[in-house]
Amino acid sequence: MLDKTVTGWQTLATELNFEGRAFINGRYVDALSGTTRPTINPANGNELTEVASCGIEDAELAVNGARAAFESGAWSRMAPMDRKMVLVRWAELIEKHADELALLETLDVGKPISDTTQVDVPATVRTIRWSGEAIDKVYDEIPPTPADTLALVQRLPLGVVAAIVPWNFPLSTTAWKLAPSLATGNSVILKPATNTPLSALFIAGLASEAGLPDGVLQVLPGPGSSLGRHLALHMDIDGLTFTGSTPVGKMLMEYSGQSNLKRTFLELGGKSPNIVFADANLDKAAAMAAVAVFYNGGQTCTAGTRLIVEEKIQDRFLEMVVDKARNWMPGNPLDPATAMGPMIDAAQCRTVAEYIDIGHREGAELLFGGRQVLEETGGHYHEPSIFAGVNNAMRIAQEEIFGPVLSVIPFKTAEQAVQIANDSIYGLAGAVWSNNINTAHRVAEAVRVGTMGINNYFGGDITVPFGGFKQSGNGRDKSIHAFHDYTELKTTWIEFD
Ligand code: NAD
């Protein structure tokens, strides 16, 4: 039985095998150039291991292998029932290694161990299992045609798909991409974020063990600007699925146009509104306002970074939110009591500090936090921070900070709350808190985002689609809707004599 205390996790960490090689054609291999780069534990700045830094020649090997696997039909033409069994076995193997994997993710990303054990790893298992179990229950269509004709409308795999993912939820975004793309019969080349490759490399080996044919899943760690760009411009890659920042997403659309118009689906940034009316359950709303922005250190695309509060309760409600913020002081991610860990790296922590300065300069009032802390650890920790007196035109209300910084904006009427919420280039997520069913539904309907909570934040599970409106993206992860991003619609029209 694993000792799930700081000491227990530290002991397990000394026994972990950090696999840093690429995974190509069913084997772990070094980059052909032999180049590596270190991956760092954000909690203390220590190197965890050296990781292969793949280049163009590795990409060519991976694309050729993926194409050959696709053409062979070993996976793409395998009966859905059999593909299901492989994916379900993969989910079971991941579950069997849940503790090691959670620890690996905590060490590589700095996420609290309570999150990786209770959220990231279980969500990964659920996503892969659910997509596998779904695939032999999805039917194609026979449309209503005239006599003596029959039409078939089928969904066929795209072929070779590249998946490029970020560092903030490395494991769960990897699962959101791999589960539906593999379930629908594609071969997939995954490029993890440069600084968080370890969990994806770990689960790739388990996929082989579960029976995934060689070449169907390739994992190439390496830089976005060279390796990622090369994949996005590749003429023999049919689809690209991406989670990351809006500026990089825009480049990927251009690369698609410059190359072969590969189907390109994007999950991008956000600046999500969390709207609180005076008639809400304020205790719950205050606790969740803190969760919405401070969870994962605010390094969450759906973070509720704009708290839009009915003016008449603003002072009382902010006292409650500040009180909740005290529970989010950062600490050692291996301590099960820690709610918030370090920022991913020094650059991200600097960005947060810069936005604290910008908030001051713009005339907002810092109610709580605002400082870097725990510098003696070698990690990059930042206090949960709250600005009041924010105007939605300020940069701290418009730009994605990707850190634990909340901007509080007052409103007087429901129309004004909706107008503020929608005054953003983003449209990823949001929430409204009210005990009046009419107010809650009206506002939820009017806010232009892909996922809206009523009296909850971060609600949802694998059964519902996830993605953005506006500059938050165009694709959909999760649920059967995700299968559409990885398939082409094909019509066959038959006439009888
Ligand atoms: P990023 O855009 O810098 O990097 C994401 C991935 O793209 C990495 O693997 C990176 O190596 C690669 N990349 C970078 N430049 C590239 C290029 N020119 N060509 C091809 N690939 C390239 O994002 P990040 O800093 O890793 O992650 C944070 C961002 O991700 C935030 O904006 C956040 O909102 C967003 N995000 C969105 C979702 C969502 O589902 N909507 C989820 C998580 C994170």
PDB file of C-alpha atoms in Angstrom, residues 60-176:
ATOM      1  CA  GLU A  60       9.821  11.995 -41.411  1.00  0.00           C
ATOM      2  CA  LEU A  61      10.368   8.604 -39.805  1.00  0.00           C
ATOM      3  CA  ALA A  62       7.223   9.027 -37.729  1.00  0.00           C
ATOM      4  CA  VAL A  63       5.054  10.259 -40.614  1.00  0.00           C
ATOM      5  CA  ASN A  64       6.209   7.417 -42.892  1.00  0.00           C
ATOM      6  CA  GLY A  65       5.573   4.860 -40.151  1.00  0.00           C
ATOM      7  CA  ALA A  66       2.168   6.332 -39.367  1.00  0.00           C
ATOM      8  CA  ARG A  67       1.208   6.372 -43.048  1.00  0.00           C
ATOM      9  CA  ALA A  68       2.345   2.771 -43.532  1.00  0.00           C
ATOM     10  CA  ALA A  69       0.376   1.688 -40.463  1.00  0.00           C
ATOM     11  CA  PHE A  70      -2.707   3.486 -41.749  1.00  0.00           C
ATOM     12  CA  GLU A  71      -2.434   1.973 -45.242  1.00  0.00           C
ATOM     13  CA  SER A  72      -1.871  -1.516 -43.816  1.00  0.00           C
ATOM     14  CA  GLY A  73      -5.333  -1.378 -42.287  1.00  0.00           C
ATOM     15  CA  ALA A  74      -4.040  -3.118 -39.146  1.00  0.00           C
ATOM     16  CA  TRP A  75      -5.801  -0.450 -37.091  1.00  0.00           C
ATOM     17  CA  SER A  76      -7.768   1.675 -39.565  1.00  0.00           C
ATOM     18  CA  ARG A  77      -9.692  -1.343 -40.866  1.00  0.00           C
ATOM     19  CA  MET A  78      -9.807  -3.320 -37.630  1.00  0.00           C
ATOM     20  CA  ALA A  79     -13.401  -4.087 -36.591  1.00  0.00           C
ATOM     21  CA  PRO A  80     -14.628  -1.324 -34.248  1.00  0.00           C
ATOM     22  CA  MET A  81     -15.385  -3.992 -31.645  1.00  0.00           C
ATOM     23  CA  ASP A  82     -11.714  -5.023 -31.635  1.00  0.00           C
ATOM     24  CA  ARG A  83     -10.453  -1.425 -31.596  1.00  0.00           C
ATOM     25  CA  LYS A  84     -12.697  -0.954 -28.594  1.00  0.00           C
ATOM     26  CA  MET A  85     -11.007  -3.825 -26.743  1.00  0.00           C
ATOM     27  CA  VAL A  86      -7.522  -2.325 -27.310  1.00  0.00           C
ATOM     28  CA  LEU A  87      -8.572   1.111 -26.044  1.00  0.00           C
ATOM     29  CA  VAL A  88     -10.357  -0.329 -23.020  1.00  0.00           C
ATOM     30  CA  ARG A  89      -7.259  -2.423 -22.186  1.00  0.00           C
ATOM     31  CA  TRP A  90      -5.139   0.724 -22.544  1.00  0.00           C
ATOM     32  CA  ALA A  91      -7.400   2.560 -20.085  1.00  0.00           C
ATOM     33  CA  GLU A  92      -7.065  -0.361 -17.663  1.00  0.00           C
ATOM     34  CA  LEU A  93      -3.268  -0.326 -17.894  1.00  0.00           C
ATOM     35  CA  ILE A  94      -3.202   3.406 -17.231  1.00  0.00           C
ATOM     36  CA  GLU A  95      -5.443   2.855 -14.227  1.00  0.00           C
ATOM     37  CA  LYS A  96      -3.098   0.139 -12.963  1.00  0.00           C
ATOM     38  CA  HIS A  97      -0.210   2.633 -13.095  1.00  0.00           C
ATOM     39  CA  ALA A  98      -2.307   5.526 -11.752  1.00  0.00           C
ATOM     40  CA  ASP A  99      -0.067   6.425  -8.796  1.00  0.00           C
ATOM     41  CA  GLU A 100       3.181   6.474 -10.806  1.00  0.00           C
ATOM     42  CA  LEU A 101       1.543   8.449 -13.575  1.00  0.00           C
ATOM     43  CA  ALA A 102       0.020  11.008 -11.195  1.00  0.00           C
ATOM     44  CA  LEU A 103       3.398  11.450  -9.541  1.00  0.00           C
ATOM     45  CA  LEU A 104       5.143  11.823 -12.906  1.00  0.00           C
ATOM     46  CA  GLU A 105       2.673  14.534 -13.897  1.00  0.00           C
ATOM     47  CA  THR A 106       3.112  16.331 -10.570  1.00  0.00           C
ATOM     48  CA  LEU A 107       6.906  16.273 -10.912  1.00  0.00           C
ATOM     49  CA  ASP A 108       6.908  17.405 -14.548  1.00  0.00           C
ATOM     50  CA  VAL A 109       4.162  20.074 -14.342  1.00  0.00           C
ATOM     51  CA  GLY A 110       4.130  21.171 -10.683  1.00  0.00           C
ATOM     52  CA  LYS A 111       0.446  20.289 -10.315  1.00  0.00           C
ATOM     53  CA  PRO A 112      -0.617  19.373  -6.768  1.00  0.00           C
ATOM     54  CA  ILE A 113      -0.652  15.613  -6.206  1.00  0.00           C
ATOM     55  CA  SER A 114      -4.262  15.860  -5.009  1.00  0.00           C
ATOM     56  CA  ASP A 115      -5.196  17.130  -8.504  1.00  0.00           C
ATOM     57  CA  THR A 116      -3.198  14.614 -10.524  1.00  0.00           C
ATOM     58  CA  THR A 117      -4.508  11.678  -8.463  1.00  0.00           C
ATOM     59  CA  GLN A 118      -8.114  12.886  -8.339  1.00  0.00           C
ATOM     60  CA  VAL A 119      -8.546  14.759 -11.621  1.00  0.00           C
ATOM     61  CA  ASP A 120      -5.895  14.351 -14.345  1.00  0.00           C
ATOM     62  CA  VAL A 121      -5.324  10.592 -14.206  1.00  0.00           C
ATOM     63  CA  PRO A 122      -8.971   9.535 -13.605  1.00  0.00           C
ATOM     64  CA  ALA A 123     -10.108  11.903 -16.405  1.00  0.00           C
ATOM     65  CA  THR A 124      -7.537  10.346 -18.742  1.00  0.00           C
ATOM     66  CA  VAL A 125      -8.724   6.822 -17.959  1.00  0.00           C
ATOM     67  CA  ARG A 126     -12.382   7.838 -18.374  1.00  0.00           C
ATOM     68  CA  THR A 127     -11.731   9.599 -21.687  1.00  0.00           C
ATOM     69  CA  ILE A 128      -9.926   6.652 -23.265  1.00  0.00           C
ATOM     70  CA  ARG A 129     -12.358   4.076 -21.901  1.00  0.00           C
ATOM     71  CA  TRP A 130     -15.437   6.094 -22.938  1.00  0.00           C
ATOM     72  CA  SER A 131     -14.179   6.718 -26.486  1.00  0.00           C
ATOM     73  CA  GLY A 132     -13.212   3.068 -26.865  1.00  0.00           C
ATOM     74  CA  GLU A 133     -16.562   1.852 -25.590  1.00  0.00           C
ATOM     75  CA  ALA A 134     -18.426   4.273 -27.854  1.00  0.00           C
ATOM     76  CA  ILE A 135     -16.831   3.295 -31.128  1.00  0.00           C
ATOM     77  CA  ASP A 136     -18.850   0.122 -31.799  1.00  0.00           C
ATOM     78  CA  LYS A 137     -22.095   1.900 -30.937  1.00  0.00           C
ATOM     79  CA  VAL A 138     -21.940   4.693 -33.485  1.00  0.00           C
ATOM     80  CA  TYR A 139     -23.979   4.109 -36.644  1.00  0.00           C
ATOM     81  CA  ASP A 140     -23.604   5.790 -40.016  1.00  0.00           C
ATOM     82  CA  GLU A 141     -26.579   7.027 -42.101  1.00  0.00           C
ATOM     83  CA  ILE A 142     -28.843   5.838 -44.871  1.00  0.00           C
ATOM     84  CA  PRO A 143     -30.628   8.957 -46.139  1.00  0.00           C
ATOM     85  CA  PRO A 144     -34.172   9.002 -47.589  1.00  0.00           C
ATOM     86  CA  THR A 145     -33.599   8.506 -51.331  1.00  0.00           C
ATOM     87  CA  PRO A 146     -35.979   7.838 -54.305  1.00  0.00           C
ATOM     88  CA  ALA A 147     -36.968   4.294 -55.332  1.00  0.00           C
ATOM     89  CA  ASP A 148     -34.250   2.150 -56.909  1.00  0.00           C
ATOM     90  CA  THR A 149     -31.500   4.114 -55.210  1.00  0.00           C
ATOM     91  CA  LEU A 150     -29.634   3.710 -51.971  1.00  0.00           C
ATOM     92  CA  ALA A 151     -27.187   6.154 -50.445  1.00  0.00           C
ATOM     93  CA  LEU A 152     -24.676   5.495 -47.713  1.00  0.00           C
ATOM     94  CA  VAL A 153     -23.216   8.318 -45.655  1.00  0.00           C
ATOM     95  CA  GLN A 154     -20.171   7.083 -43.798  1.00  0.00           C
ATOM     96  CA  ARG A 155     -17.600   8.643 -41.527  1.00  0.00           C
ATOM     97  CA  LEU A 156     -14.090   7.516 -42.471  1.00  0.00           C
ATOM     98  CA  PRO A 157     -10.828   8.250 -40.653  1.00  0.00           C
ATOM     99  CA  LEU A 158      -8.812  11.233 -41.921  1.00  0.00           C
ATOM    100  CA  GLY A 159      -5.616   9.175 -42.201  1.00  0.00           C
ATOM    101  CA  VAL A 160      -2.548  10.546 -40.417  1.00  0.00           C
ATOM    102  CA  VAL A 161      -3.325  13.119 -37.733  1.00  0.00           C
ATOM    103  CA  ALA A 162      -0.867  15.335 -35.850  1.00  0.00           C
ATOM    104  CA  ALA A 163      -1.797  16.385 -32.302  1.00  0.00           C
ATOM    105  CA  ILE A 164       0.029  19.278 -30.642  1.00  0.00           C
ATOM    106  CA  VAL A 165      -0.702  19.906 -26.960  1.00  0.00           C
ATOM    107  CA  PRO A 166       0.244  22.434 -24.234  1.00  0.00           C
ATOM    108  CA  TRP A 167       1.908  22.116 -20.830  1.00  0.00           C
ATOM    109  CA  ASN A 168      -0.943  23.065 -18.510  1.00  0.00           C
ATOM    110  CA  PHE A 169      -2.904  19.780 -18.673  1.00  0.00           C
ATOM    111  CA  PRO A 170      -0.433  17.561 -20.544  1.00  0.00           C
ATOM    112  CA  LEU A 171      -2.045  14.244 -19.721  1.00  0.00           C
ATOM    113  CA  SER A 172      -5.725  15.078 -20.004  1.00  0.00           C
ATOM    114  CA  THR A 173      -5.370  17.151 -23.206  1.00  0.00           C
ATOM    115  CA  THR A 174      -3.336  14.284 -24.672  1.00  0.00           C
ATOM    116  CA  ALA A 175      -6.179  11.894 -23.834  1.00  0.00           C
ATOM    117  CA  TRP A 176      -8.785  14.304 -25.250  1.00  0.00           C
TER     118      TRP A 176
END
